[in-house]
CSV table of C-alpha atoms in Angstrom, one decimal:
chain,number,residue,atom,x,y,z
L,234,UNK,CA,110.8,100.5,108.7
L,235,UNK,CA,108.6,98.6,111.1
L,236,UNK,CA,109.7,95.4,112.7
L,237,UNK,CA,107.0,93.6,110.6
L,238,UNK,CA,108.5,94.9,107.4
L,239,UNK,CA,112.0,94.1,108.4
L,240,UNK,CA,110.9,90.5,109.4
L,241,UNK,CA,109.3,90.1,105.9
L,242,UNK,CA,112.5,91.5,104.3
L,243,UNK,CA,114.6,88.9,106.2
L,244,UNK,CA,112.4,86.1,105.0
L,245,UNK,CA,112.5,87.3,101.4
L,246,UNK,CA,116.3,87.4,101.6
L,247,UNK,CA,116.4,83.8,102.9
L,248,UNK,CA,114.2,82.7,100.0
L,249,UNK,CA,116.4,84.6,97.6
L,250,UNK,CA,119.2,82.3,98.3
L,251,UNK,CA,117.3,79.5,96.6
L,252,UNK,CA,117.5,81.4,93.2
L,253,UNK,CA,120.2,81.9,90.6
L,254,UNK,CA,120.3,84.6,87.9
L,255,UNK,CA,122.0,85.4,84.7
L,256,UNK,CA,122.1,88.6,82.7
L,257,UNK,CA,120.1,88.7,79.5
L,258,UNK,CA,120.0,91.1,76.6
L,259,UNK,CA,117.5,93.9,76.7
L,260,UNK,CA,114.9,93.5,74.0
L,261,UNK,CA,113.9,96.4,71.7
L,262,UNK,CA,110.5,96.6,73.5
L,263,UNK,CA,112.4,96.8,76.8
L,264,UNK,CA,114.5,99.6,75.5
L,265,UNK,CA,111.4,101.5,74.5
L,266,UNK,CA,110.2,101.1,78.2
L,267,UNK,CA,113.6,102.5,79.4
L,268,UNK,CA,114.9,99.2,80.5
L,269,UNK,CA,118.7,99.4,80.9
L,270,UNK,CA,119.5,95.9,82.3
L,271,UNK,CA,117.7,92.6,82.5
L,272,UNK,CA,118.2,89.2,84.2
L,273,UNK,CA,116.6,85.8,84.1
L,274,UNK,CA,116.0,84.4,87.6
L,275,UNK,CA,115.5,80.7,88.2
L,276,UNK,CA,115.1,78.4,91.2
L,277,UNK,CA,118.2,76.5,92.0
L,278,UNK,CA,116.4,73.1,92.7
L,279,UNK,CA,113.8,73.2,90.0
L,280,UNK,CA,115.4,74.3,86.8
L,281,UNK,CA,112.2,73.3,84.9
L,282,UNK,CA,110.2,76.1,86.6
L,283,UNK,CA,109.6,79.2,84.4
L,284,UNK,CA,112.2,81.8,85.1
L,285,UNK,CA,111.3,85.3,86.1
L,286,UNK,CA,112.6,88.3,84.3
L,287,UNK,CA,113.9,91.2,86.4
L,288,UNK,CA,114.5,94.6,84.7
L,289,UNK,CA,116.2,97.8,85.8
L,290,UNK,CA,114.0,100.7,84.8
L,291,UNK,CA,115.2,104.2,85.8
L,292,UNK,CA,117.5,102.8,88.4
L,293,UNK,CA,114.8,100.6,90.1
L,294,UNK,CA,114.5,96.9,89.7
L,295,UNK,CA,111.2,95.5,88.7
L,296,UNK,CA,110.2,91.8,88.5
L,297,UNK,CA,107.8,90.0,86.2
L,298,UNK,CA,106.1,88.3,89.3
L,299,UNK,CA,104.8,91.8,90.3
L,300,UNK,CA,105.2,90.9,93.9
L,301,UNK,CA,107.5,94.0,94.3
L,302,UNK,CA,104.7,96.3,93.2
L,303,UNK,CA,101.9,94.5,95.1
L,304,UNK,CA,103.8,94.3,98.4
L,305,UNK,CA,105.8,97.5,98.0
L,306,UNK,CA,109.1,95.8,98.7
L,307,UNK,CA,111.6,93.8,96.7
L,308,UNK,CA,110.7,90.2,95.9
L,309,UNK,CA,113.0,87.2,96.3
L,310,UNK,CA,113.9,87.4,92.6
L,311,UNK,CA,115.1,91.0,92.9
L,312,UNK,CA,116.9,90.2,96.2
L,313,UNK,CA,118.7,87.3,94.5
L,314,UNK,CA,120.2,89.8,92.1
L,315,UNK,CA,121.1,92.4,94.8
L,316,UNK,CA,122.7,89.7,97.0
L,317,UNK,CA,120.3,90.6,99.8
L,318,UNK,CA,121.3,94.3,99.9
L,319,UNK,CA,118.9,96.9,101.4
L,320,UNK,CA,118.0,99.5,98.8
L,321,UNK,CA,115.6,102.1,100.2
L,322,UNK,CA,114.4,103.0,96.7
L,323,UNK,CA,113.0,99.5,96.3
L,324,UNK,CA,110.5,100.0,99.1
L,325,UNK,CA,107.2,101.9,98.6
L,326,UNK,CA,107.1,105.2,100.6
L,327,UNK,CA,104.4,103.9,102.9
L,328,UNK,CA,107.0,101.5,104.5
L,329,UNK,CA,109.3,104.4,105.3
L,330,UNK,CA,109.1,105.9,108.8
L,331,UNK,CA,108.3,109.6,109.0
L,332,UNK,CA,111.4,111.3,110.4
L,333,UNK,CA,109.7,114.6,111.3
L,334,UNK,CA,106.0,115.1,111.9
L,335,UNK,CA,104.4,118.5,111.5
L,336,UNK,CA,102.6,119.5,114.7
L,337,UNK,CA,99.7,121.9,114.2
L,338,UNK,CA,99.3,124.4,117.0
L,339,UNK,CA,96.0,124.3,118.8
L,340,UNK,CA,94.6,127.5,120.2
L,341,UNK,CA,93.8,127.6,123.9
L,342,UNK,CA,90.2,128.4,124.7
L,343,UNK,CA,89.5,131.9,125.9
L,344,UNK,CA,88.2,132.1,129.4
L,345,UNK,CA,85.5,134.5,128.6
L,346,UNK,CA,83.9,132.3,125.9
L,347,UNK,CA,82.3,129.8,128.2
L,348,UNK,CA,81.6,129.8,131.9
L,349,UNK,CA,81.2,126.0,131.9
L,350,UNK,CA,77.7,126.3,133.2
L,351,UNK,CA,76.2,125.9,129.8
L,352,UNK,CA,75.9,129.7,129.2
L,353,UNK,CA,77.8,131.2,126.4
L,354,UNK,CA,78.8,134.8,126.2
L,355,UNK,CA,80.4,135.0,122.8
L,356,UNK,CA,78.5,132.7,120.3
L,357,UNK,CA,74.9,131.6,119.5
L,358,UNK,CA,73.7,128.1,118.9
L,359,UNK,CA,72.4,127.3,115.5
L,360,UNK,CA,68.8,125.9,115.2
L,361,UNK,CA,69.9,122.2,115.2
L,362,UNK,CA,72.1,122.6,118.3
L,363,UNK,CA,69.4,124.6,120.1
L,364,UNK,CA,66.9,121.9,119.3
L,365,UNK,CA,69.2,119.2,120.6
L,366,UNK,CA,69.8,121.3,123.8
L,367,UNK,CA,66.0,121.7,124.3
L,368,UNK,CA,65.5,117.9,124.0
L,369,UNK,CA,68.2,117.3,126.6
L,370,UNK,CA,66.7,119.9,129.0
L,371,UNK,CA,63.2,118.4,128.5
L,372,UNK,CA,64.5,114.8,129.3
L,373,UNK,CA,66.4,116.1,132.4
L,374,UNK,CA,63.2,117.9,133.6
L,375,UNK,CA,61.3,114.6,133.7
L,376,UNK,CA,63.8,112.7,135.9
L,377,UNK,CA,63.5,112.5,139.6
L,378,UNK,CA,66.6,113.0,141.7
């Protein structure tokens, strides 16, 4: 994870301390969506604010605020339930660092292909490239050294 992502995660965990949660019963419609657990999450200081519903679906926590989906990392409501735990599966894959990068080999140029004077011994220029080369040669011919 980048330092920017970990900084955001720390801030989310601080905000999560301002929330409280209670388990709730999974509804039949939730069961149809493969919800196995559900919680109601409310602010500690403002109990009149509408609580958010967090659901566990296929082992991943999802929140009704959709911030977890939009940001690709757990929201403060989810983190209040996990107690601030780091769960890699809660982060979108674009936040994960690549452990190994595939390096594509690059073929070294053959010495006999080009003599660096502009003459080529093993390939022909197509019409567009030849036209561009002719324009450059014409422009160079008109310059005084």
